[in-house]
Structures are given as structure tokens and as C-alpha cells.
Amino acid sequence: MESRELVIVGGGPAGLAAAISAREKGIQDILIFERDCELGGILNQCIHNGFGLHTFHEELTGPEYADRYRERIEKMKIPYMTDTMVLDITPEKVVIAISKTEGLLEIRAKAIILAMGGRERPRGALNIPGRRPAGIYTAGTAQHLVNIEGLLPGREIVILGSGDIGLIMARRMTLEGAKVKCVAEIMPFSGGLKRNIVQCLDDFGIPLKLRHTIIDIKGSERVEAVTIVQVDEQSKPIPGTEETYTCDTVLLSCGLIPENELTKRMGVDVSQVTHGPVVDESLETNILGVFACGNVLHVHDLVDYVSEEAARAGTHAAAYLAGDRKKKNRSCSVQIRTGTGIRYTVPSYIQPERLEEENVIRFRVSDIMKDCYTSLYINGERILHKRRRIVAPGEMEELAFSKEKIEGLCEIQDILVALEPE
């Protein structure tokens, strides 16, 4: 059995940023596993621009963003294995993988960073009624077909769900000559970024029908039409509001699910809200030396945030391997409570004695709210009060605070993230 200091599972934007950060902090023995034929993950098929505004302060396409990191990986000579699938990870941090060229591998790691990303919700997870003809794709699959394979999935499109990939594919399919009839969204708000709604739907006159869902797919061999209906506040169809659209293709853009089958099998605690690992301020799970970052931890809206978070995971993994941090003590940890309107926070809990000089709590809200404040309370005292003109579930929020800001407080016993009206 081979031994490694640090094994990173996933060679997408999270895995690459984590590896670079760990190497910069002095970790030499690193190995990245990637199941695809090249590094970069989902970025390789995202040929639209809008990436890198925070990280590189310029607008890049997905492949260009990935190339920046691949070049650094090559320059630093960080080892990686593509076309390699990780089959299992044991609680003792033994990674079992299979490679086209190397066969079955067993590697004992001193530390592991989980960066497997997420997958799209398929039709089976959405309980859409109707027949099962050809022409039903997830938005990411359609994106791969158009951008990588050079194939057009259909000519007349209806999109269910207004996640960012679905919005971007509405524009992409239109530019390729297809007709996008509408985008139906069961929620009263879009799940995507505001800029994507404007640039991908509004600019092309594509209607966004909020509080609507598909109740029937017609066609035997190929999709022929879909029926959508308005829903009430309990997401139940409202009789008499049915509309039928002729189409040959349905794209599903109903969110991502973090890829955590390996995570669960190795015994890592998983959040019932995010479906990702429960982590502390170091992005470390309940298993010592196992860290998580990127969409496997929680679904991000910007790849820049993925890279930033992954760099932190790499830094903390390096500190763990070097023994340069205080010992973890779950009994002294403080759970971060969420107030009304806050869905979740990352991290889920904090060990006060291990706080860094600068700390970030990221979170998502559960509904759209205008003219409000996002606030952080420690021991009942409000230490941050950030005014927001509007907050929405499709865009991640964050509260950053310095260790200096809370040094005057007594022992930390309670932490609350709250959403407050103006």
C-alpha cells in the first residue's frame, strides 16, 4: 500500500485550488484524483464568460479559468491522475481507486480533501409525471452535447427550473438556432443569479414563469409537448391554469446535489440541509484530517467562491499535516444558530480557540427580502450589521469578521446569524 501526505479527490476548480494552496504552504507530497480525462471539471464545458471577476479581476470563460489553475499545477509539478475513479475511502483515510493505466490502487493518506463537486437532479428525483420519451436532458448534459460534442439536442425547448445552468443554456440554445418556449420555475423566485436572468432570458425575450411546473410530458418516441401549470403556495397545481407548449426537448435545471456517497460511506457527518459535510471553521469534518470544499460541501453560485474556499481548505490541511494548530476539541465547539430566513451556514460550528485572524461565515437565505440587514450576534451582542438592498436564495451571502473584533468579549457561548428588516 502506497502512502501520501495529502490526497485530493476531485480535479475540478476546488481540487486544483486546494492543491495549489497546500503546496504553497509547504506540502510536497500531494496527489489529485480526477475521474475525467483532464483536469478542470465542469469548467471545461462552460464556454460562456463571467468567470474570474473576483479571483483574477478580469472576465474569463470557464476553460480559460481552468487553464489558469492547470498551468500552476503543471508549474508546481503537483502529481495528478486523470481517468481515475475513487471507489471508496475508509475512516482510516485509505483511498481505493481504479485507473485505466495503473489498475486498482490503495493509498493511505495522512490528510484528505474532498472536492468531488455536485451532480444535477435527474427526472427521477423530481417526480415529473408523463411518458418517458427521448428528448429529456439535464441542462448540464445538454451543455456538454452542444459545447463539447457539437450536437444540438433539439429545436424547440422548454426548460424546467431556473438554476444558473438552465438560464445559460436558454441563451446558448437560442444562439444555436433553437427556440426556447419558456422557463418554468416552481418557486416564486429564480434559483439563478440576477445577471443571468437579465442576460440570458430578458435580453432574448424568453419568458420566465414563476410558480409553474410541468405536470405532463407528451410523446411516445420523442417529446412532442409539455403541459405546465401554475402552483399555489404549497406547490400544488391550480386547476384551470394549464398551458401546453409543443416542443421536442425538455431541459431540467433543478439544482445540484453534492456528490457525497463516498463521504457518507467513510462516516463523515452530513447536513440534512446542504447534503454536504458538516464542517468547522477549518473546513474539517468530524474525521480528523478530512476536509471538504466546493460544491461537495455546499452549492456555490460563483466559481470564484469555490476557489477561495478551496484555498482555505488547502491551507488548513497543510497546517494539520505540519501540526501547526491547536488540537481539535468538539466538546468546546459552538454551533452557529440560524435566525428566521437563514437556510444554513458554512461552517456549521466554530471552535473559538482556533479562530483565525480573519474569518468568514457563508450562508444562504430562504426567500427574497428587500432593504434588510444580515447580522452576526455573539453572546447576544451584535458585532456585524451589514445592510443589503436585496437578498435572494440564488446568491450566497457572507459575513467576515476579524479575531480582533471579538477579543473583548467573554468566552464565546452563542453565535447567531440573522436576517433583519430595516
CSV table of C-alpha atoms in Angstrom, one decimal:
chain,number,residue,atom,x,y,z
A,1,MET,CA,0.0,0.0,0.0
A,2,GLU,CA,1.4,3.4,-1.0
A,3,SER,CA,1.4,6.3,1.4
A,4,ARG,CA,0.8,10.0,0.7
A,5,GLU,CA,0.7,13.1,2.8
A,6,LEU,CA,-2.3,14.7,1.1
A,7,VAL,CA,-4.8,13.1,-1.3
A,8,ILE,CA,-7.3,15.4,-3.1
A,9,VAL,CA,-10.4,13.7,-4.5
A,10,GLY,CA,-11.6,15.7,-7.5
A,11,GLY,CA,-9.6,17.7,-10.1
A,12,GLY,CA,-12.2,20.5,-10.7
A,13,PRO,CA,-11.8,24.1,-9.6
A,14,ALA,CA,-12.0,23.2,-5.9
A,15,GLY,CA,-9.4,20.4,-6.0
A,16,LEU,CA,-7.0,22.4,-8.1
A,17,ALA,CA,-7.2,25.5,-5.8
A,18,ALA,CA,-6.8,23.3,-2.7
A,19,ALA,CA,-3.7,21.6,-4.1
A,20,ILE,CA,-2.0,24.8,-5.1
A,21,SER,CA,-2.7,26.3,-1.6
A,22,ALA,CA,-1.4,23.2,0.2
A,23,ARG,CA,1.8,23.3,-1.9
A,24,GLU,CA,2.3,27.0,-1.2
A,25,LYS,CA,2.2,26.1,2.5
A,26,GLY,CA,4.9,23.6,2.1
A,27,ILE,CA,3.2,20.3,1.5
A,28,GLN,CA,5.2,18.4,-1.2
A,29,ASP,CA,3.6,15.0,-1.3
A,30,ILE,CA,0.2,15.7,-2.9
A,31,LEU,CA,-1.8,13.5,-5.3
A,32,ILE,CA,-5.0,14.6,-7.1
A,33,PHE,CA,-7.5,12.0,-8.4
A,34,GLU,CA,-9.8,13.1,-11.3
A,35,ARG,CA,-12.3,10.7,-13.0
A,36,ASP,CA,-12.5,12.8,-16.2
A,37,CYS,CA,-9.8,12.7,-18.9
A,38,GLU,CA,-8.4,16.1,-18.0
A,39,LEU,CA,-8.4,18.5,-15.0
A,40,GLY,CA,-10.8,21.4,-14.8
A,41,GLY,CA,-14.1,19.7,-14.0
A,42,ILE,CA,-17.3,21.3,-15.2
A,43,LEU,CA,-15.4,24.4,-16.2
A,44,ASN,CA,-14.3,22.7,-19.4
A,45,GLN,CA,-17.8,22.8,-20.9
A,46,CYS,CA,-18.7,26.3,-19.6
A,47,ILE,CA,-17.6,28.3,-22.6
A,48,HIS,CA,-19.6,31.4,-21.6
A,49,ASN,CA,-17.8,34.3,-19.9
A,50,GLY,CA,-18.3,35.7,-16.4
A,51,PHE,CA,-15.7,33.7,-14.5
A,52,GLY,CA,-12.7,35.1,-12.6
A,53,LEU,CA,-14.0,38.6,-11.8
A,54,HIS,CA,-13.1,38.1,-8.1
A,55,THR,CA,-10.1,35.9,-8.4
A,56,PHE,CA,-8.3,37.4,-11.4
A,57,HIS,CA,-10.2,40.7,-11.7
A,58,GLU,CA,-11.0,40.0,-15.3
A,59,GLU,CA,-13.7,38.3,-17.2
A,60,LEU,CA,-12.8,34.8,-18.4
A,61,THR,CA,-14.6,31.8,-19.9
A,62,GLY,CA,-14.7,28.5,-18.0
A,63,PRO,CA,-11.9,26.8,-19.9
A,64,GLU,CA,-9.7,30.0,-19.6
A,65,TYR,CA,-10.3,30.0,-15.8
A,66,ALA,CA,-9.5,26.3,-15.6
A,67,ASP,CA,-6.3,26.8,-17.6
A,68,ARG,CA,-5.0,29.4,-15.1
A,69,TYR,CA,-5.1,26.7,-12.4
A,70,ARG,CA,-3.9,23.9,-14.7
A,71,GLU,CA,-0.8,25.9,-15.6
A,72,ARG,CA,0.0,26.5,-11.9
A,73,ILE,CA,-0.5,22.7,-11.2
A,74,GLU,CA,2.0,21.9,-14.0
A,75,LYS,CA,4.4,24.6,-13.0
A,76,MET,CA,4.4,23.4,-9.4
A,77,LYS,CA,4.7,19.8,-10.6
A,78,ILE,CA,1.9,18.6,-8.4
A,79,PRO,CA,1.1,15.0,-9.3
A,80,TYR,CA,-2.4,14.1,-10.6
A,81,MET,CA,-4.1,11.1,-12.1
A,82,THR,CA,-6.9,11.5,-14.6
A,83,ASP,CA,-9.3,8.8,-15.8
A,84,THR,CA,-9.1,7.5,-12.3
A,85,MET,CA,-12.3,6.8,-10.2
A,86,VAL,CA,-12.2,6.7,-6.4
A,87,LEU,CA,-14.2,3.8,-5.4
A,88,ASP,CA,-14.1,4.0,-1.6
A,89,ILE,CA,-12.5,5.9,1.3
A,90,THR,CA,-12.2,4.2,4.7
A,91,PRO,CA,-12.5,6.1,8.1
A,92,GLU,CA,-8.7,5.4,8.4
A,93,LYS,CA,-8.2,7.5,5.3
A,94,VAL,CA,-7.3,4.7,3.0
A,95,VAL,CA,-8.3,5.7,-0.6
A,96,ILE,CA,-9.2,2.9,-3.0
A,97,ALA,CA,-9.2,4.0,-6.7
A,98,ILE,CA,-9.1,2.4,-10.1
A,99,SER,CA,-7.2,3.7,-13.0
A,100,LYS,CA,-7.2,2.8,-16.7
A,101,THR,CA,-3.4,2.6,-16.7
A,102,GLU,CA,-2.5,1.7,-13.1
A,103,GLY,CA,-5.3,-0.7,-12.3
A,104,LEU,CA,-6.5,-0.9,-8.6
A,105,LEU,CA,-4.8,1.5,-6.2
A,106,GLU,CA,-4.8,1.6,-2.4
A,107,ILE,CA,-3.3,4.7,-0.9
A,108,ARG,CA,-3.1,5.6,2.8
A,109,ALA,CA,-3.3,9.3,3.2
A,110,LYS,CA,-2.4,11.4,6.3
A,111,ALA,CA,-5.0,14.0,5.1
A,112,ILE,CA,-7.7,14.1,2.5
A,113,ILE,CA,-9.6,17.0,0.9
A,114,LEU,CA,-13.0,16.1,-0.5
A,115,ALA,CA,-13.6,18.1,-3.7
A,116,MET,CA,-15.9,15.9,-5.8
A,117,GLY,CA,-18.3,18.6,-6.8
A,118,GLY,CA,-22.0,18.0,-7.4
A,119,ARG,CA,-24.4,16.4,-9.9
A,120,GLU,CA,-27.7,17.6,-11.3
A,121,ARG,CA,-31.1,16.4,-10.1
A,122,PRO,CA,-32.4,14.0,-12.8
A,123,ARG,CA,-36.0,13.5,-13.7
A,124,GLY,CA,-36.4,10.6,-11.3
A,125,ALA,CA,-35.6,12.9,-8.3
A,126,LEU,CA,-38.2,15.4,-9.5
A,127,ASN,CA,-41.3,13.1,-9.7
A,128,ILE,CA,-42.4,14.6,-13.1
A,129,PRO,CA,-45.4,12.7,-14.4
A,130,GLY,CA,-46.0,11.8,-18.0
A,131,ARG,CA,-44.4,9.4,-20.5
A,132,ARG,CA,-40.7,8.7,-20.9
A,133,PRO,CA,-39.8,9.6,-24.5
A,134,ALA,CA,-36.4,10.7,-25.8
A,135,GLY,CA,-35.6,14.4,-25.6
A,136,ILE,CA,-35.4,14.9,-21.8
A,137,TYR,CA,-32.0,16.1,-20.6
A,138,THR,CA,-30.4,17.8,-17.6
A,139,ALA,CA,-29.2,21.2,-18.6
A,140,GLY,CA,-25.6,20.2,-17.9
A,141,THR,CA,-25.9,17.2,-20.2
A,142,ALA,CA,-27.3,19.5,-23.0
A,143,GLN,CA,-24.4,21.8,-22.3
A,144,HIS,CA,-21.9,19.0,-22.8
A,145,LEU,CA,-23.6,17.9,-26.0
A,146,VAL,CA,-23.6,21.4,-27.5
A,147,ASN,CA,-20.2,22.8,-26.3
A,148,ILE,CA,-18.1,19.6,-26.3
A,149,GLU,CA,-19.7,17.2,-28.8
A,150,GLY,CA,-21.0,19.8,-31.2
A,151,LEU,CA,-24.5,18.3,-31.2
A,152,LEU,CA,-27.8,20.2,-30.9
A,153,PRO,CA,-30.2,18.3,-28.6
A,154,GLY,CA,-33.4,19.8,-30.0
A,155,ARG,CA,-35.1,22.6,-31.9
A,156,GLU,CA,-38.0,23.6,-29.6
A,157,ILE,CA,-37.1,23.7,-26.0
A,158,VAL,CA,-38.9,24.0,-22.6
A,159,ILE,CA,-36.8,24.4,-19.6
A,160,LEU,CA,-37.9,23.4,-16.1
A,161,GLY,CA,-36.1,25.1,-13.3
A,162,SER,CA,-34.2,28.4,-13.3
A,163,GLY,CA,-30.9,27.4,-12.0
A,164,ASP,CA,-27.9,29.2,-13.5
A,165,ILE,CA,-27.0,26.3,-15.9
A,166,GLY,CA,-30.6,26.3,-17.2
A,167,LEU,CA,-30.6,30.1,-17.7
A,168,ILE,CA,-27.3,29.9,-19.5
A,169,MET,CA,-28.5,27.1,-21.7
A,170,ALA,CA,-31.6,29.1,-22.6
A,171,ARG,CA,-29.3,31.6,-24.2
A,172,ARG,CA,-26.9,29.0,-25.6
A,173,MET,CA,-29.7,27.1,-27.3
A,174,THR,CA,-31.2,30.3,-28.7
A,175,LEU,CA,-27.8,31.3,-30.2
A,176,GLU,CA,-27.5,27.9,-31.8
A,177,GLY,CA,-30.8,28.5,-33.6
A,178,ALA,CA,-33.3,26.6,-31.3
A,179,LYS,CA,-36.5,28.2,-30.0
A,180,VAL,CA,-36.8,28.3,-26.2
A,181,LYS,CA,-40.5,28.5,-25.5
A,182,CYS,CA,-40.3,29.3,-21.8
A,183,VAL,CA,-38.5,28.6,-18.5
A,184,ALA,CA,-40.8,27.3,-15.8
A,185,GLU,CA,-39.9,27.7,-12.1
A,186,ILE,CA,-41.9,26.1,-9.3
A,187,MET,CA,-40.6,28.6,-6.7
A,188,PRO,CA,-41.8,32.3,-6.5
A,189,PHE,CA,-38.2,33.3,-7.3
A,190,SER,CA,-35.4,32.2,-9.6
A,191,GLY,CA,-32.7,30.0,-8.4
A,192,GLY,CA,-30.1,31.7,-10.5
A,193,LEU,CA,-28.1,34.9,-10.4
A,194,LYS,CA,-29.9,38.1,-11.3
A,195,ARG,CA,-27.3,38.9,-14.0
A,196,ASN,CA,-28.1,35.6,-15.7
A,197,ILE,CA,-31.8,36.3,-15.7
A,198,VAL,CA,-31.2,39.6,-17.4
A,199,GLN,CA,-28.5,38.4,-19.9
A,200,CYS,CA,-29.9,35.0,-20.7
A,201,LEU,CA,-33.7,35.5,-20.6
A,202,ASP,CA,-34.7,39.2,-20.7
A,203,ASP,CA,-32.2,40.0,-23.5
A,204,PHE,CA,-33.7,37.3,-25.7
A,205,GLY,CA,-37.4,37.7,-24.8
A,206,ILE,CA,-37.6,34.3,-23.2
A,207,PRO,CA,-40.5,34.2,-20.6
A,208,LEU,CA,-39.7,33.1,-17.0
A,209,LYS,CA,-42.9,31.7,-15.5
A,210,LEU,CA,-42.5,31.6,-11.7
A,211,ARG,CA,-44.7,29.3,-9.6
A,212,HIS,CA,-45.1,27.0,-12.6
A,213,THR,CA,-44.2,23.4,-13.1
A,214,ILE,CA,-44.6,20.6,-15.6
A,215,ILE,CA,-47.5,18.2,-15.0
A,216,ASP,CA,-47.4,16.2,-18.2
A,217,ILE,CA,-44.9,15.2,-20.9
A,218,LYS,CA,-46.5,14.0,-24.1
A,219,GLY,CA,-44.9,11.9,-26.9
A,220,SER,CA,-44.1,8.2,-27.4
A,221,GLU,CA,-40.8,8.0,-29.2
A,222,ARG,CA,-39.8,11.7,-28.8
A,223,VAL,CA,-41.1,14.6,-26.7
A,224,GLU,CA,-44.0,16.2,-28.6
A,225,ALA,CA,-45.4,18.7,-26.0
A,226,VAL,CA,-45.4,19.5,-22.3
A,227,THR,CA,-48.2,20.9,-20.1
A,228,ILE,CA,-47.2,23.3,-17.4
A,229,VAL,CA,-49.5,24.6,-14.6
A,230,GLN,CA,-49.4,27.3,-12.0
A,231,VAL,CA,-49.0,26.2,-8.4
A,232,ASP,CA,-50.1,27.6,-5.1
A,233,GLU,CA,-48.0,28.3,-2.0
A,234,GLN,CA,-47.9,24.6,-1.2
A,235,SER,CA,-46.6,23.9,-4.7
A,236,LYS,CA,-49.9,22.1,-5.6
A,237,PRO,CA,-51.3,22.6,-9.2
A,238,ILE,CA,-54.1,25.1,-9.6
A,239,PRO,CA,-56.9,23.7,-11.8
A,240,GLY,CA,-57.7,25.8,-14.9
A,241,THR,CA,-54.2,27.3,-15.2
A,242,GLU,CA,-52.8,24.6,-17.6
A,243,GLU,CA,-50.8,25.6,-20.7
A,244,THR,CA,-49.5,23.3,-23.3
A,245,TYR,CA,-46.3,24.0,-25.3
A,246,THR,CA,-45.3,22.0,-28.3
A,247,CYS,CA,-41.6,21.1,-28.1
A,248,ASP,CA,-39.2,18.3,-28.9
A,249,THR,CA,-36.9,18.8,-25.9
A,250,VAL,CA,-37.1,19.3,-22.2
A,251,LEU,CA,-34.1,20.6,-20.2
A,252,LEU,CA,-34.1,20.1,-16.4
A,253,SER,CA,-32.3,22.7,-14.3
A,254,CYS,CA,-33.5,22.0,-10.8
A,255,GLY,CA,-30.3,22.4,-8.8
A,256,LEU,CA,-27.3,20.4,-7.9
A,257,ILE,CA,-26.8,17.6,-5.3
A,258,PRO,CA,-23.4,17.4,-3.7
A,259,GLU,CA,-21.6,14.2,-4.6
A,260,ASN,CA,-21.3,12.7,-1.1
A,261,GLU,CA,-21.7,8.9,-1.5
A,262,LEU,CA,-18.0,8.5,-0.6
A,263,THR,CA,-18.4,11.0,2.2
A,264,LYS,CA,-21.2,9.1,3.8
A,265,ARG,CA,-19.6,5.7,3.5
A,266,MET,CA,-16.4,6.8,5.3
A,267,GLY,CA,-18.5,8.0,8.2
A,268,VAL,CA,-18.5,11.8,7.8
A,269,ASP,CA,-21.4,13.7,9.3
A,270,VAL,CA,-23.6,15.2,6.5
A,271,SER,CA,-26.0,18.1,6.8
A,272,GLN,CA,-29.7,17.5,6.2
A,273,VAL,CA,-30.0,21.0,4.7
A,274,THR,CA,-27.0,21.3,2.4
A,275,HIS,CA,-26.5,17.5,1.8
A,276,GLY,CA,-22.8,18.2,2.2
A,277,PRO,CA,-20.4,17.5,5.1
A,278,VAL,CA,-20.7,19.3,8.4
A,279,VAL,CA,-17.5,21.3,8.9
A,280,ASP,CA,-15.9,23.6,11.4
A,281,GLU,CA,-14.1,26.9,10.9
A,282,SER,CA,-11.2,25.0,9.3
A,283,LEU,CA,-13.5,23.2,6.8
A,284,GLU,CA,-12.6,20.0,8.6
A,285,THR,CA,-15.2,17.3,9.1
A,286,ASN,CA,-15.8,15.1,12.2
A,287,ILE,CA,-13.0,12.8,11.0
A,288,LEU,CA,-9.6,14.4,11.8
A,289,GLY,CA,-7.6,15.2,8.8
A,290,VAL,CA,-10.5,15.1,6.3
A,291,PHE,CA,-11.5,18.4,4.8
A,292,ALA,CA,-14.2,19.4,2.3
A,293,CYS,CA,-14.6,22.3,-0.1
A,294,GLY,CA,-16.5,23.4,-3.2
A,295,ASN,CA,-19.9,22.1,-4.3
A,296,VAL,CA,-19.4,18.8,-2.4
A,297,LEU,CA,-19.7,20.9,0.7
A,298,HIS,CA,-22.5,23.2,-0.4
A,299,VAL,CA,-23.6,24.5,-3.8
A,300,HIS,CA,-21.9,27.7,-4.8
A,301,ASP,CA,-23.1,30.4,-7.2
A,302,LEU,CA,-19.7,31.6,-8.3
A,303,VAL,CA,-16.6,29.5,-9.1
A,304,ASP,CA,-14.5,32.3,-7.6
A,305,TYR,CA,-16.0,31.5,-4.2
A,306,VAL,CA,-15.2,27.8,-4.8
A,307,SER,CA,-11.6,28.7,-5.4
A,308,GLU,CA,-11.4,30.9,-2.4
A,309,GLU,CA,-12.9,28.3,-0.1
A,310,ALA,CA,-10.8,25.5,-1.5
A,311,ALA,CA,-7.6,27.6,-0.9
A,312,ARG,CA,-8.6,27.8,2.7
A,313,ALA,CA,-9.1,24.0,2.8
A,314,GLY,CA,-5.6,23.5,1.4
A,315,THR,CA,-4.1,25.9,3.9
A,316,HIS,CA,-5.8,24.2,6.9
A,317,ALA,CA,-4.9,20.7,5.6
A,318,ALA,CA,-1.3,21.9,5.4
A,319,ALA,CA,-1.5,23.2,9.0
A,320,TYR,CA,-2.9,19.9,10.1
A,321,LEU,CA,-0.1,17.9,8.4
A,322,ALA,CA,2.5,20.3,9.9
A,323,GLY,CA,1.0,20.1,13.4
A,324,ASP,CA,0.7,23.9,13.4
A,325,ARG,CA,-2.6,24.3,15.1
A,326,LYS,CA,-4.4,23.7,18.3
A,327,LYS,CA,-5.9,20.2,18.9
A,328,LYS,CA,-9.5,19.8,17.8
A,329,ASN,CA,-11.9,19.5,20.7
A,330,ARG,CA,-15.5,19.0,19.6
A,331,SER,CA,-16.7,19.4,23.2
A,332,CYS,CA,-15.6,23.1,23.1
A,333,SER,CA,-17.2,23.9,19.8
A,334,VAL,CA,-20.1,26.4,19.4
A,335,GLN,CA,-22.9,25.6,17.0
A,336,ILE,CA,-23.8,28.5,14.7
A,337,ARG,CA,-27.5,29.2,15.1
A,338,THR,CA,-29.6,30.4,12.1
A,339,GLY,CA,-32.3,33.0,12.6
A,340,THR,CA,-35.5,33.3,10.6
A,341,GLY,CA,-34.9,33.4,6.9
A,342,ILE,CA,-31.4,31.8,7.0
A,343,ARG,CA,-31.3,28.3,5.5
A,344,TYR,CA,-27.8,27.3,6.6
A,345,THR,CA,-24.3,28.4,7.4
A,346,VAL,CA,-20.8,27.2,6.5
A,347,PRO,CA,-19.1,26.5,8.8
A,348,SER,CA,-21.8,24.8,10.9
A,349,TYR,CA,-19.8,25.2,14.1
A,350,ILE,CA,-16.8,27.1,15.4
A,351,GLN,CA,-14.1,26.3,17.9
A,352,PRO,CA,-13.3,29.7,19.3
A,353,GLU,CA,-9.7,29.0,20.3
A,354,ARG,CA,-8.9,28.0,16.7
A,355,LEU,CA,-10.3,31.1,15.0
A,356,GLU,CA,-8.0,32.8,12.5
A,357,GLU,CA,-7.2,36.5,12.3
A,358,GLU,CA,-9.8,36.8,9.5
A,359,ASN,CA,-12.9,34.6,9.4
A,360,VAL,CA,-15.8,34.2,7.0
A,361,ILE,CA,-19.3,32.7,7.6
A,362,ARG,CA,-21.1,32.0,4.3
A,363,PHE,CA,-24.9,31.4,4.2
A,364,ARG,CA,-28.0,31.4,2.1
A,365,VAL,CA,-31.3,32.9,2.7
A,366,SER,CA,-34.6,31.1,2.2
A,367,ASP,CA,-36.6,33.8,0.5
A,368,ILE,CA,-36.2,37.2,-1.3
A,369,MET,CA,-36.1,40.1,1.1
A,370,LYS,CA,-35.5,43.8,0.3
A,371,ASP,CA,-34.0,46.6,2.4
A,372,CYS,CA,-32.7,44.4,5.2
A,373,TYR,CA,-29.6,43.6,7.3
A,374,THR,CA,-27.5,40.5,7.6
A,375,SER,CA,-26.2,40.4,11.2
A,376,LEU,CA,-23.9,38.4,13.4
A,377,TYR,CA,-24.5,38.1,17.1
A,378,ILE,CA,-22.0,36.6,19.6
A,379,ASN,CA,-23.3,36.0,23.1
A,380,GLY,CA,-26.3,38.2,22.3
A,381,GLU,CA,-24.2,41.2,21.2
A,382,ARG,CA,-24.4,42.3,17.6
A,383,ILE,CA,-20.9,42.6,16.2
A,384,LEU,CA,-21.8,42.8,12.5
A,385,HIS,CA,-24.7,44.6,10.8
A,386,LYS,CA,-24.5,44.6,7.0
A,387,ARG,CA,-27.1,46.5,5.0
A,388,ARG,CA,-28.4,44.7,1.9
A,389,ARG,CA,-30.7,46.3,-0.7
A,390,ILE,CA,-31.9,42.8,-1.6
A,391,VAL,CA,-31.0,39.2,-0.7
A,392,ALA,CA,-32.1,36.2,-2.7
A,393,PRO,CA,-31.7,32.4,-2.3
A,394,GLY,CA,-29.8,32.2,-5.6
A,395,GLU,CA,-26.9,34.3,-4.3
A,396,MET,CA,-24.6,33.4,-1.5
A,397,GLU,CA,-24.2,35.9,1.4
A,398,GLU,CA,-21.2,36.2,3.7
A,399,LEU,CA,-20.2,37.9,7.0
A,400,ALA,CA,-16.5,38.4,7.5
A,401,PHE,CA,-15.1,39.3,10.9
A,402,SER,CA,-11.6,39.6,12.4
A,403,LYS,CA,-10.5,37.9,15.6
A,404,GLU,CA,-9.6,41.3,17.0
A,405,LYS,CA,-13.2,42.4,16.7
A,406,ILE,CA,-14.4,39.8,19.2
A,407,GLU,CA,-11.4,39.7,21.6
A,408,GLY,CA,-13.1,42.0,24.1
A,409,LEU,CA,-16.0,39.6,24.5
A,410,CYS,CA,-16.2,37.0,27.3
A,411,GLU,CA,-16.0,33.3,26.4
A,412,ILE,CA,-18.0,32.6,23.3
A,413,GLN,CA,-21.1,30.6,24.1
A,414,ASP,CA,-23.6,31.5,21.4
A,415,ILE,CA,-23.3,32.5,17.7
A,416,LEU,CA,-26.3,33.6,15.7
A,417,VAL,CA,-26.6,34.6,12.0
A,418,ALA,CA,-29.7,36.6,11.5
A,419,LEU,CA,-31.7,38.3,8.7
A,420,GLU,CA,-33.3,41.5,10.0
A,421,PRO,CA,-35.7,44.1,8.4
A,422,GLU,CA,-34.5,47.6,8.0
